[in-house]
Short mmCIF file of C-alpha atoms and ligand atoms in Angstrom, two decimals:
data_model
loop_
_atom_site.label_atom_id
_atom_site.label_comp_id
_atom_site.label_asym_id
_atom_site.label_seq_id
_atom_site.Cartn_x
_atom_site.Cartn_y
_atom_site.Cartn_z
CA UNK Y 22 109.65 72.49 116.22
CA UNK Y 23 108.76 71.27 112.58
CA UNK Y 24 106.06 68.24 111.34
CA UNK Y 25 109.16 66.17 111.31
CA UNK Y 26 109.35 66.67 115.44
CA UNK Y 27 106.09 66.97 115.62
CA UNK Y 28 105.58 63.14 114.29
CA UNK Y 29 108.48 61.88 116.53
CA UNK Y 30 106.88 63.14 119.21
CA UNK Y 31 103.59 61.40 117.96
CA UNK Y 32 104.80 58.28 117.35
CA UNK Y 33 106.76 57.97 120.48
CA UNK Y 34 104.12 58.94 122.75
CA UNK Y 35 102.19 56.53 121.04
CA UNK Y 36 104.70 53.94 121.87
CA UNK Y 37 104.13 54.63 125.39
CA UNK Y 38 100.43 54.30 125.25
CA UNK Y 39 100.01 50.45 126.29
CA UNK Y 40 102.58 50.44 129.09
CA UNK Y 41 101.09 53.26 130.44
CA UNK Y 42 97.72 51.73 129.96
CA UNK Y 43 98.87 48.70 131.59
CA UNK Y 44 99.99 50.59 134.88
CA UNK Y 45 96.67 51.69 134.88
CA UNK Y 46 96.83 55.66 133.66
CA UNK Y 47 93.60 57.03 132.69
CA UNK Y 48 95.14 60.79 132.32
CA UNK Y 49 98.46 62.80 131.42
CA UNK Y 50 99.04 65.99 133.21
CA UNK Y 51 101.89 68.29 131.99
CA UNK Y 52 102.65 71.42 133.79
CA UNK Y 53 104.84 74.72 133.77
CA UNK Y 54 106.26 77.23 136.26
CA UNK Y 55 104.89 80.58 136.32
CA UNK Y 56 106.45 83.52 137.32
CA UNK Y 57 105.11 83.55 140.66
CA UNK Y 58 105.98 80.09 141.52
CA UNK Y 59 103.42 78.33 140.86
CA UNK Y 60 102.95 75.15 138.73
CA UNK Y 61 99.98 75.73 135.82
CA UNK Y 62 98.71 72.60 134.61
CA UNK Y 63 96.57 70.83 131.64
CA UNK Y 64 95.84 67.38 131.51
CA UNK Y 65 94.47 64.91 129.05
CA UNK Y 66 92.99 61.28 128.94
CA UNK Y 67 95.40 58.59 128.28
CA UNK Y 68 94.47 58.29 124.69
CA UNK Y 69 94.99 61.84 123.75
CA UNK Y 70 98.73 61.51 124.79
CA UNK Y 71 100.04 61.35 121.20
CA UNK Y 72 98.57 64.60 120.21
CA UNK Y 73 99.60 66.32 123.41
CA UNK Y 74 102.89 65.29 122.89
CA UNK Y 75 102.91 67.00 119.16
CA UNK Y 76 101.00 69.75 118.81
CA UNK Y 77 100.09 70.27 122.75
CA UNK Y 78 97.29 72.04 124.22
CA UNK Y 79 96.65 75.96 124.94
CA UNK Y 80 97.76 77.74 127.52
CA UNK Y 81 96.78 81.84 127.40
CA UNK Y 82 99.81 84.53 127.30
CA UNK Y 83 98.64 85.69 130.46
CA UNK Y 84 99.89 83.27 132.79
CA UNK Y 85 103.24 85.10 132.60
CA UNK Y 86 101.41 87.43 134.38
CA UNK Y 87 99.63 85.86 137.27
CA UNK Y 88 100.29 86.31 140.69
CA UNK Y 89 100.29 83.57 143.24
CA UNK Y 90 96.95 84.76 144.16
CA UNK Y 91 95.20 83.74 140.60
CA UNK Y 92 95.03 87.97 139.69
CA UNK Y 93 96.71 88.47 136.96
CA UNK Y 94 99.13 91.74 136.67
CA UNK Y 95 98.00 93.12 133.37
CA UNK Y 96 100.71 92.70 130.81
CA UNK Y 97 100.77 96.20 128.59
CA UNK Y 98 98.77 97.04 125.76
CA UNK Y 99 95.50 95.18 127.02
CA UNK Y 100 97.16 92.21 125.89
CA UNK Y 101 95.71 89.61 128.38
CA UNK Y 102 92.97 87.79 126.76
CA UNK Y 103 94.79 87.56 123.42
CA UNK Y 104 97.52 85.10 121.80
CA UNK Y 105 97.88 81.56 122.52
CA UNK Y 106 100.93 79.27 123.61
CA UNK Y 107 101.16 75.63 123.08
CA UNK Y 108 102.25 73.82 126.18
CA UNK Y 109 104.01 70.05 125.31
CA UNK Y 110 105.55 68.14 127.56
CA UNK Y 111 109.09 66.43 128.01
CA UNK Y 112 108.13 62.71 127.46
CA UNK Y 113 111.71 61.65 128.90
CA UNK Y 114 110.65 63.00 131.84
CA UNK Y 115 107.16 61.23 132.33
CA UNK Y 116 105.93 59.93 135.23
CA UNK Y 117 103.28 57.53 136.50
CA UNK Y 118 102.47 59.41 139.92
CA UNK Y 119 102.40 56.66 142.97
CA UNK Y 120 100.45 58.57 145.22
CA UNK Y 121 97.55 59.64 142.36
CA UNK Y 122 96.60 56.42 141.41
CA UNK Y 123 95.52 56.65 137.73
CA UNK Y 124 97.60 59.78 136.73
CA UNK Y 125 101.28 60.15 135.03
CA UNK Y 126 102.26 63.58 135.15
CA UNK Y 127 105.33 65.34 132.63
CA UNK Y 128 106.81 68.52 132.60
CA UNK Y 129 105.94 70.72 129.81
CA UNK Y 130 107.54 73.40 127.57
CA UNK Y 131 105.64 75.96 125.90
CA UNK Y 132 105.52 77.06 122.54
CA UNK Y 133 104.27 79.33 120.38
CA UNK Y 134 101.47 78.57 117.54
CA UNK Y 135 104.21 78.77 114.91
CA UNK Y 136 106.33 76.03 116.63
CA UNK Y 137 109.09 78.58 117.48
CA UNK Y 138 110.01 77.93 121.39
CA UNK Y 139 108.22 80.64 123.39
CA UNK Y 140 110.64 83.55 124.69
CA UNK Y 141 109.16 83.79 128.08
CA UNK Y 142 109.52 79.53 128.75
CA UNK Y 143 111.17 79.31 131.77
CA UNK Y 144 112.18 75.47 131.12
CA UNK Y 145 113.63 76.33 127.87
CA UNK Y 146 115.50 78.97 128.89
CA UNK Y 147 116.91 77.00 131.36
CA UNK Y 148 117.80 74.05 128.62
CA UNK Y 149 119.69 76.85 126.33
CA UNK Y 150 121.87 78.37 129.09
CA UNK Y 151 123.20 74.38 130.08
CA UNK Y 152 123.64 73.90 126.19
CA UNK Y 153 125.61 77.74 126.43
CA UNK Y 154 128.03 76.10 129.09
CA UNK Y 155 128.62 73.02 127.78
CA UNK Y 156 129.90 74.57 124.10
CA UNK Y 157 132.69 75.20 127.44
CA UNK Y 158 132.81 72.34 128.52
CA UNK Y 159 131.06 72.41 131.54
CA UNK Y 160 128.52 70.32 132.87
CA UNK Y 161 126.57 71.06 136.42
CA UNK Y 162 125.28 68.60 139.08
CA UNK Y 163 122.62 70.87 141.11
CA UNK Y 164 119.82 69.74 143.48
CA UNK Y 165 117.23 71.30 145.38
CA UNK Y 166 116.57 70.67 149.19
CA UNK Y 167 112.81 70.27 150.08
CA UNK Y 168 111.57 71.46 153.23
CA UNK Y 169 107.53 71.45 154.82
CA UNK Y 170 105.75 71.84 157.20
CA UNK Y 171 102.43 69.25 157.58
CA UNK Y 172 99.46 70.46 159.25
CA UNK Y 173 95.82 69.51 160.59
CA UNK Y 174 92.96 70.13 157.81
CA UNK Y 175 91.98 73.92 157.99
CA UNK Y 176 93.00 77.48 156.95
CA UNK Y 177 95.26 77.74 160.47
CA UNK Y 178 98.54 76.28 160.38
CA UNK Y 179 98.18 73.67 162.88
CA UNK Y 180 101.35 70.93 163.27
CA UNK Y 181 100.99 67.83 162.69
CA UNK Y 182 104.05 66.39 163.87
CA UNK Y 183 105.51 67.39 167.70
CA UNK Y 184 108.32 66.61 169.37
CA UNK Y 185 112.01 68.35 169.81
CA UNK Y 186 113.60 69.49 166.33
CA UNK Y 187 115.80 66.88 164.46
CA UNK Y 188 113.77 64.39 167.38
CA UNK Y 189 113.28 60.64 166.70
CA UNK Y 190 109.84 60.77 168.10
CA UNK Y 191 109.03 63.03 165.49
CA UNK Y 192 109.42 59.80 163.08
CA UNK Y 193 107.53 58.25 165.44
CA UNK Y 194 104.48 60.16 164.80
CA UNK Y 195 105.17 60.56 160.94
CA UNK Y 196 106.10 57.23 160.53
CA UNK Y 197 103.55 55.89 158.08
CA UNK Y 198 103.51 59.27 156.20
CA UNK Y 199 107.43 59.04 156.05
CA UNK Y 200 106.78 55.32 154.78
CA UNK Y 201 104.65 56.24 151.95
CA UNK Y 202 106.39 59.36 151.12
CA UNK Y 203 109.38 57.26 150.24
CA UNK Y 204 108.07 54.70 148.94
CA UNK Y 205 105.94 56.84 146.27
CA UNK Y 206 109.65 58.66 145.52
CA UNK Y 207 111.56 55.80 144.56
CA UNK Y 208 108.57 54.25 142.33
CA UNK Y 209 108.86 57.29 140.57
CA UNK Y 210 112.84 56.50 140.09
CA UNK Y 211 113.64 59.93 142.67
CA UNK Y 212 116.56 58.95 144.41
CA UNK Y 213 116.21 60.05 147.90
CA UNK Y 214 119.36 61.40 149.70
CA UNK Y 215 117.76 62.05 153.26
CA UNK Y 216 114.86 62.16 155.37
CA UNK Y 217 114.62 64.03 158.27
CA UNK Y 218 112.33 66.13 160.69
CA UNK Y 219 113.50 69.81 160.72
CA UNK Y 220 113.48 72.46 163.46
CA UNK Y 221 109.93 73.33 163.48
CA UNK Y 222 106.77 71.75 164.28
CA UNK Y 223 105.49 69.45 161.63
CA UNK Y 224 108.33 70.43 159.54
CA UNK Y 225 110.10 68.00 157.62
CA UNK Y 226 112.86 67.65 154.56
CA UNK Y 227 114.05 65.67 151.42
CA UNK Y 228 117.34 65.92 149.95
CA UNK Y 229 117.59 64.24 146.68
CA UNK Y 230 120.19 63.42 144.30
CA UNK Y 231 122.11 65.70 141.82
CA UNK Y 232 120.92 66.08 138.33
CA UNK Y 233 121.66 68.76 135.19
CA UNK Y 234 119.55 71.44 136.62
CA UNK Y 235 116.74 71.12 134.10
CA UNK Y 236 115.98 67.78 135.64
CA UNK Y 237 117.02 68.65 139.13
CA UNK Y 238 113.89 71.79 138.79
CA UNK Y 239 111.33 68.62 137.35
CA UNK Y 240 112.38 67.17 140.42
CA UNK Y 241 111.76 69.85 142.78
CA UNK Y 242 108.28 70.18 141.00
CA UNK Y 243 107.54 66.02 141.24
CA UNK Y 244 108.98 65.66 144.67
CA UNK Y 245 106.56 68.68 146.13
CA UNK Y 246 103.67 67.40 143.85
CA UNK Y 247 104.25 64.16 145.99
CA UNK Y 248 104.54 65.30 149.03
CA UNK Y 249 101.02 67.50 148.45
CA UNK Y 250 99.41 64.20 147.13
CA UNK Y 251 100.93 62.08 150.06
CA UNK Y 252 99.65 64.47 153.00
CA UNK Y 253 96.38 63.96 151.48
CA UNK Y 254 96.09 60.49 151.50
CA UNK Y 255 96.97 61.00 155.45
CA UNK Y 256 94.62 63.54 155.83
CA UNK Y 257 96.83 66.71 156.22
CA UNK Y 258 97.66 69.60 154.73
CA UNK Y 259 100.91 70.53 153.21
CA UNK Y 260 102.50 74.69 152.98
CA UNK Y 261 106.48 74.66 151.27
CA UNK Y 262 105.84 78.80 152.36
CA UNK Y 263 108.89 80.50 153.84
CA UNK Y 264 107.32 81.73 156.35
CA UNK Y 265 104.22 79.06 157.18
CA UNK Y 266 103.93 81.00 160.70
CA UNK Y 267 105.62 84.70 160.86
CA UNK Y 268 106.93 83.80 164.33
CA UNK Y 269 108.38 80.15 163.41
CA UNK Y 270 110.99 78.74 161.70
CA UNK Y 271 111.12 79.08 157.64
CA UNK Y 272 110.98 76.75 154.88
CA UNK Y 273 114.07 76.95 152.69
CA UNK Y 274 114.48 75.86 149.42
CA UNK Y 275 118.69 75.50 149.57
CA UNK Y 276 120.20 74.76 145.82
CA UNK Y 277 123.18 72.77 145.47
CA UNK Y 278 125.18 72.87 142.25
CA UNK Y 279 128.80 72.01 141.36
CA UNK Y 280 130.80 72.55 138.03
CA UNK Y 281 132.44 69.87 136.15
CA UNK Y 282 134.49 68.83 133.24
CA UNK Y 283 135.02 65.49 131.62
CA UNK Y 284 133.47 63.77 134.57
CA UNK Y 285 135.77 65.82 137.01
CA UNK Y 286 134.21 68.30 139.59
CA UNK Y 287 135.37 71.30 139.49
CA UNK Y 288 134.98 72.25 143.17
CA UNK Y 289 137.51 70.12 144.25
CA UNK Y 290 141.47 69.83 143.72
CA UNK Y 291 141.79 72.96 143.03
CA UNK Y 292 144.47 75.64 143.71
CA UNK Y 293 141.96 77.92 145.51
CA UNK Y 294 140.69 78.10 148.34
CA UNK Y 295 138.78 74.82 149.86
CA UNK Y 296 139.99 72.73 146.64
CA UNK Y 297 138.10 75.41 144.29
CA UNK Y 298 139.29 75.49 140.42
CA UNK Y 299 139.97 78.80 139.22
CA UNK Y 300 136.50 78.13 137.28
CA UNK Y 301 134.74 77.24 140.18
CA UNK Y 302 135.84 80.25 141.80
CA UNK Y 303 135.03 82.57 139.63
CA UNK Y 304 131.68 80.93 138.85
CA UNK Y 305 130.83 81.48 142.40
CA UNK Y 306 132.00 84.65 142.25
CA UNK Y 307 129.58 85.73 140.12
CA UNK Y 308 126.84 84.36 141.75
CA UNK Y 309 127.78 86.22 145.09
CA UNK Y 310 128.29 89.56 143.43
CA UNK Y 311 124.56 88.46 141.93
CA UNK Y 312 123.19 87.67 144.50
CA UNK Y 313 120.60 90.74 145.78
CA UNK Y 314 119.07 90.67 142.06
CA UNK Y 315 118.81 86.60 142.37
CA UNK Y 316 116.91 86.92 145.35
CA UNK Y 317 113.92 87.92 142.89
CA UNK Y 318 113.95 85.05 141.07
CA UNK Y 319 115.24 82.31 144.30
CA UNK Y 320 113.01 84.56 147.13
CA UNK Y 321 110.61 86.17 145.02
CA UNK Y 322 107.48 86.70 147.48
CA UNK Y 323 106.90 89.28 150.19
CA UNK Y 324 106.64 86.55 152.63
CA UNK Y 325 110.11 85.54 151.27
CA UNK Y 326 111.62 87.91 153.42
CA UNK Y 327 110.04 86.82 156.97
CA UNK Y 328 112.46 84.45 156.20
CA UNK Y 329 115.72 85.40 155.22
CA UNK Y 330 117.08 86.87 158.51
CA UNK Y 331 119.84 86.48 160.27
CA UNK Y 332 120.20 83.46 162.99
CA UNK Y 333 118.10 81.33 161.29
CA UNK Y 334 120.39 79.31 158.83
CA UNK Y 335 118.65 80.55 156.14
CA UNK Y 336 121.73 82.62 154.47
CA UNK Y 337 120.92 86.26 155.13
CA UNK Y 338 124.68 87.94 154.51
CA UNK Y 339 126.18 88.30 151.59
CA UNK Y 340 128.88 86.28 152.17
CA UNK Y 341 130.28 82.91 151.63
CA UNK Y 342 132.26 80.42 154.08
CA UNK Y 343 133.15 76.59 154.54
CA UNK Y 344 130.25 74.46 156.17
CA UNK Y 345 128.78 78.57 157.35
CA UNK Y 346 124.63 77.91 157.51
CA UNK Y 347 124.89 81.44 158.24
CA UNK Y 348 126.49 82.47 155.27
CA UNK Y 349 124.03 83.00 151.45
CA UNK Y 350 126.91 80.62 149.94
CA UNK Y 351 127.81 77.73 152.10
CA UNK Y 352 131.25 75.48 150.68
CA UNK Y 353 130.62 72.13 151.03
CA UNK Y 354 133.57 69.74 150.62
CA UNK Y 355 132.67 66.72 152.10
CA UNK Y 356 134.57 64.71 154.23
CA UNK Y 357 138.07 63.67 153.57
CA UNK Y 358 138.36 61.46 150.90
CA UNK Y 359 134.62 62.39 149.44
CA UNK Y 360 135.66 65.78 147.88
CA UNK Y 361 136.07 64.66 144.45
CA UNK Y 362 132.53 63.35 144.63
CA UNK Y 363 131.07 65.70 147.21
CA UNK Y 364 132.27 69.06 147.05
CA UNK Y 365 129.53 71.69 146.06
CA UNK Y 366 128.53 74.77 146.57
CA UNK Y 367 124.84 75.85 148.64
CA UNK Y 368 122.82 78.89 147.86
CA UNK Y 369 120.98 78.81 150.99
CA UNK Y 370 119.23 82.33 150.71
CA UNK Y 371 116.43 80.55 148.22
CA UNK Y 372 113.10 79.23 149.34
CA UNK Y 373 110.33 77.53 148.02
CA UNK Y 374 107.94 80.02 146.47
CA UNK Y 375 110.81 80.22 143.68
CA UNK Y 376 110.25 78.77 140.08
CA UNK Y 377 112.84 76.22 140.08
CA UNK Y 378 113.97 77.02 136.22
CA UNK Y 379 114.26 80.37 136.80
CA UNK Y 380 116.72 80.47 139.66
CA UNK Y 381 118.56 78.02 137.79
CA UNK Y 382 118.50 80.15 134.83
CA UNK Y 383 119.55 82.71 137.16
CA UNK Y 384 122.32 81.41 138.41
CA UNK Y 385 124.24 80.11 135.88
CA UNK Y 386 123.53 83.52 133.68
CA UNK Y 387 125.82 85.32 136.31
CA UNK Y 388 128.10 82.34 137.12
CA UNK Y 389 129.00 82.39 133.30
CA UNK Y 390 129.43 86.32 133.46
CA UNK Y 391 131.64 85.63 136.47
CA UNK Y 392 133.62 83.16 134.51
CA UNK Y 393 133.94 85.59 131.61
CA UNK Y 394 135.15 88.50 134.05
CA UNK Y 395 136.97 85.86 136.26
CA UNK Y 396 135.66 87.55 139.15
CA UNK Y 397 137.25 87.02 142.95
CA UNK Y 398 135.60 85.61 145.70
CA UNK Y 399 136.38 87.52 149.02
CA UNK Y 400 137.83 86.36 152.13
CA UNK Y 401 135.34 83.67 153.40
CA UNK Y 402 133.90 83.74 156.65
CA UNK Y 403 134.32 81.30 159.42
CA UNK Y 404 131.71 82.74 161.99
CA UNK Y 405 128.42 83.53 162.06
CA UNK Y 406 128.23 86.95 160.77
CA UNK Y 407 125.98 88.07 162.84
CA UNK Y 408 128.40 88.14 165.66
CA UNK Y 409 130.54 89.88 163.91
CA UNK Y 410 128.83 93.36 164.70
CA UNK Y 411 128.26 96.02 162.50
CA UNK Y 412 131.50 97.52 162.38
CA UNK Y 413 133.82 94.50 161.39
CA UNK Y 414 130.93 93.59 159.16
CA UNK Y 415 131.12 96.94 157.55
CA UNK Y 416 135.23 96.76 157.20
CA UNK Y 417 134.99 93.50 155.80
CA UNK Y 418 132.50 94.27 153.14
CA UNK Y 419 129.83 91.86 154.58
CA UNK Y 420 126.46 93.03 153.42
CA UNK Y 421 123.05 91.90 154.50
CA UNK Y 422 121.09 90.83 152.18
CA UNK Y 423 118.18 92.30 150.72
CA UNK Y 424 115.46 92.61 153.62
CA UNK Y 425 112.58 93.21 151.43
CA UNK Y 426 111.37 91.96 147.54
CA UNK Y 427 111.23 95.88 146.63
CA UNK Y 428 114.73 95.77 147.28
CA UNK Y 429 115.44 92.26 145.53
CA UNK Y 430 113.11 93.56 142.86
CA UNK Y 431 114.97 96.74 142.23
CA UNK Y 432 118.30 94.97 142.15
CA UNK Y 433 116.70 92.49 139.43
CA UNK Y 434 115.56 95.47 137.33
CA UNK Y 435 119.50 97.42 137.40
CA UNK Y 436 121.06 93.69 136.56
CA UNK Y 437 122.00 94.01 133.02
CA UNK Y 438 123.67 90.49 132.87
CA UNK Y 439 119.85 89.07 133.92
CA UNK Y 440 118.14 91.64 131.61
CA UNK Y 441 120.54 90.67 128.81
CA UNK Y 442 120.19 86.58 128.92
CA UNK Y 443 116.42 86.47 130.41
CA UNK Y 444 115.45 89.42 127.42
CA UNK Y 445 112.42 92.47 127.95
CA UNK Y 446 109.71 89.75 127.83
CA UNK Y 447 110.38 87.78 130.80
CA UNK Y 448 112.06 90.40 132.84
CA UNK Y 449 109.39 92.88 132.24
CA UNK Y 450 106.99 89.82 132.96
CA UNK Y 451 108.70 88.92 136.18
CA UNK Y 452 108.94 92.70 137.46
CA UNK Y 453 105.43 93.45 136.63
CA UNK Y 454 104.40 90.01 138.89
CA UNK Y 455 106.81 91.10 141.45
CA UNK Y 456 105.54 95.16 141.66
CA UNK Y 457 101.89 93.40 141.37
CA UNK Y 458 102.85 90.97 144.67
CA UNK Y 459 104.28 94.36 146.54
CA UNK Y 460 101.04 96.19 145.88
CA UNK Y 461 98.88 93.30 147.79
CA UNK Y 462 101.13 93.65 150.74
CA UNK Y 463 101.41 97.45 151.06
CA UNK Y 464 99.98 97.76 154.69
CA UNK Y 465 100.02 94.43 155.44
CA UNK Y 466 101.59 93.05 158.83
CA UNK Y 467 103.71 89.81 159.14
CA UNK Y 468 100.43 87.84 160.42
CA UNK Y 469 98.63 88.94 157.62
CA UNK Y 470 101.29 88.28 154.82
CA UNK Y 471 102.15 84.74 156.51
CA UNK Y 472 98.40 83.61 156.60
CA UNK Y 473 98.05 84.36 152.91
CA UNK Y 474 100.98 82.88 151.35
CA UNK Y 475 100.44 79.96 153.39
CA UNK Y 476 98.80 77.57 151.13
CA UNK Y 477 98.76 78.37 147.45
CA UNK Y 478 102.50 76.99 146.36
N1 LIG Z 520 114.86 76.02 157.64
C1 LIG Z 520 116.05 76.75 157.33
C2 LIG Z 520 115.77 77.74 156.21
O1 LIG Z 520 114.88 78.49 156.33
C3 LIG Z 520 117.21 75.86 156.96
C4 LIG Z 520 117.65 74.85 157.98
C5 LIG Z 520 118.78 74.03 157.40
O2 LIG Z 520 119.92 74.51 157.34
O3 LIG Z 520 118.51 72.94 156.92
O4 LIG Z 520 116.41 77.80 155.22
MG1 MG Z 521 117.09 71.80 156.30
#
């Protein structure tokens, strides 16, 4: 970024200043991801949005390095307290928040002091690997699903909605909250897909519109902010956790993404199987040949893994069929006559405690290297593979997923197409986060882990 940026950023921002004014912001907040998940935020008055939006505000190396906790995994060297990173947010992407009356909010990229982008910026890593695919010619449409549980006021996870799963009295009791929630959405121009209770107790979804994925992640960090800020206003608390309760249902965080070209989706009329292009196939490919080293960047807490087990359509096989919510990769083609349109493909193995940008970046770093190597996708699977039994799973190459983050996290570490495009910085960042996570949770039991990761994300 050079002065000439720097003063289009100034002047636009100041261009912004009396509309904002006028909806009645009195202060900007622009936030990252950090490796652990969580979003880190800094926030000015109104009036100081100009020079946020050129020259930004500090932000300390470290938070590469924290864990969801707030302790921070010592990055080598005694490093920590020194360097500084300028964190300026995307003013396309600005906000006034409806449910924080006096606030806009922005996403935010971080640089270093010498205007260079910062190596380790999740956000901007994700912008250079869509630019990467679209020197091909390829665009994606990606979304992720939202899922919650809302609970009473208090440490203990206590529901706040009752009533059988997927059960219209459920909107009975949330019907006010569901009001508002959708309401403060759509004045902040998300377009909501769906609404629905889930399986659990007090556990509800949103399913929004695809996006390019960078936007698609701002969303997922908006549409959660919301949510948070919503359950407030009503009084209850709000945990996106995998596992909220380690004998309940999980929270999932499913991604949706499709390929396309020239405004034509790729995962549909083609020769392969489903309607899959010979792009989209190998694209997908890639990501399930990936997929154990993803799960560090899309499942990337200990508690991640109360989750992903079998019979609990959250995706625990390494595997992929049509419409399968057993299956890590779920085909989606729509109904008859939608394809063109609908046809995408579902990672449903992801949750939550994931940073958005990251497991974006992930996945199209090895959907690109399985374009490249035009890797196969295997036969798909049409049952739940749990039935399948050990044997048939064995002679059909079905694997289970990884069942724990030190095996997700040793996967990441051997994957040289994610060491390659994410470079030593961030993986070394993301490992030491990970190994630091592990650590906490040594001799911990399922209780233990659930009750701690319950509320921070
Ligand atoms: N809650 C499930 C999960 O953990 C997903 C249920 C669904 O398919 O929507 O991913
Ligand atoms: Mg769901």
């Amino acid at each position: 970024m050079d002065l000439a940026d720097r003063d289009r950023r100034l002047s636009r921002a100041e261009s912004l200043l009396p509309g904002l004014a006028d909806r009645g912001v009195v202060a900007v907040a622009t936030s990252f991801v950090d490796n652990s998940g969580i979003s880190r935020v800094k926030s000015v008055p109104l009036d100081r949005l100009p020079s946020l939006a050129a020259w930004g505000v500090g932000f300390s190396t470290s938070f590469d390095y924290f864990r969801f906790d707030d302790w921070v995994a010592a990055p080598p060297g005694g490093t920590a307290p020194v360097g500084d990173q300028r964190i300026i947010p995307d003013l396309d992407r600005l906000v006034v928040l409806a449910a924080q009356p006096g606030w806009a909010w922005a996403p935010g990229e971080r640089y270093a002091q010498t205007g260079e982008p910062y190596e380790l910026d999740s956000r901007l890593l994700l912008t250079r690997l869509v630019d990467e695919l679209a020197t091909r010619r390829i665009s994606v449409l990606s979304s992720i699903e939202i899922e919650w549980v809302v609970s009473e006021e208090g440490e203990e996870y206590v529901p706040a909605t009752t009533g059988p799963a997927y059960g219209l009295t459920r909107l009975t009791n949330a019907s006010d909250y569901g009001r508002d929630l959708l309401s403060a959405l759509a004045q902040q121009g998300v377009t909501v897909e769906q609404f629905h209770p889930e399986y659990a107790d007090g556990q509800l979804e949103v399913s929004v519109a695809p996006e390019s994925p960078v936007h698609a992640a701002d969303t997922s960090v908006l549409v959660r902010q919301t949510v948070r800020a919503i359950g407030r206003r009503h009084g209850l608390r709000t945990s996106f956790s995998p596992k909220v309760d380690a004998a309940g249902v999980g929270n999932g965080g499913h991604v949706h993404l499709s390929l396309g070209r020239d405004e034509r989706n790729l995962m549909a009329g083609g020769s392969g199987r489903f309607g899959l292009t010979d792009e989209a196939t190998a694209f997908a490919g890639g990501i399930l040949e990936h997929l154990p080293a993803l799960l560090a960047l899309g499942a990337p807490s200990v508690v991640s893994y109360l989750r992903l087990v079998p019979q609990h359509w959250a995706g625990a096989y390494a595997c992929w069929g049509l419409e399968n919510r057993e299956a890590a990769l779920r085909m989606v083609t729509g109904s008859r006559g939608s394809e063109d349109w609908a046809a995408n493909l579902e990672v449903k193995c992801f949750d939550l405690h994931a940073n958005p940008y990251l497991t974006f970046a992930g996945l199209l770093a090895v959907g690109t290297a399985g374009l490249d190597a035009g890797t196969a996708l295997p036969e798909p699977v049409d049952v739940d593979p749990a039935s399948l039994g050990e044997e048939a799973l064995a002679s059909r190459g079905i694997e289970r997923l990884p069942r724990t983050l030190r095996e997700a996290t040793d996967a990441f570490v051997d994957d040289t197409v994610l060491g390659t495009t994410f470079g030593e910085g961030l993986t070394g960042a993301i490992r030491a986060v990970r190994e630091s996570e592990l650590e906490l949770f040594d001799d911990a039991e399922p209780d233990q882990i659930a009750a701690a990761s319950r509320w921070a994300h």
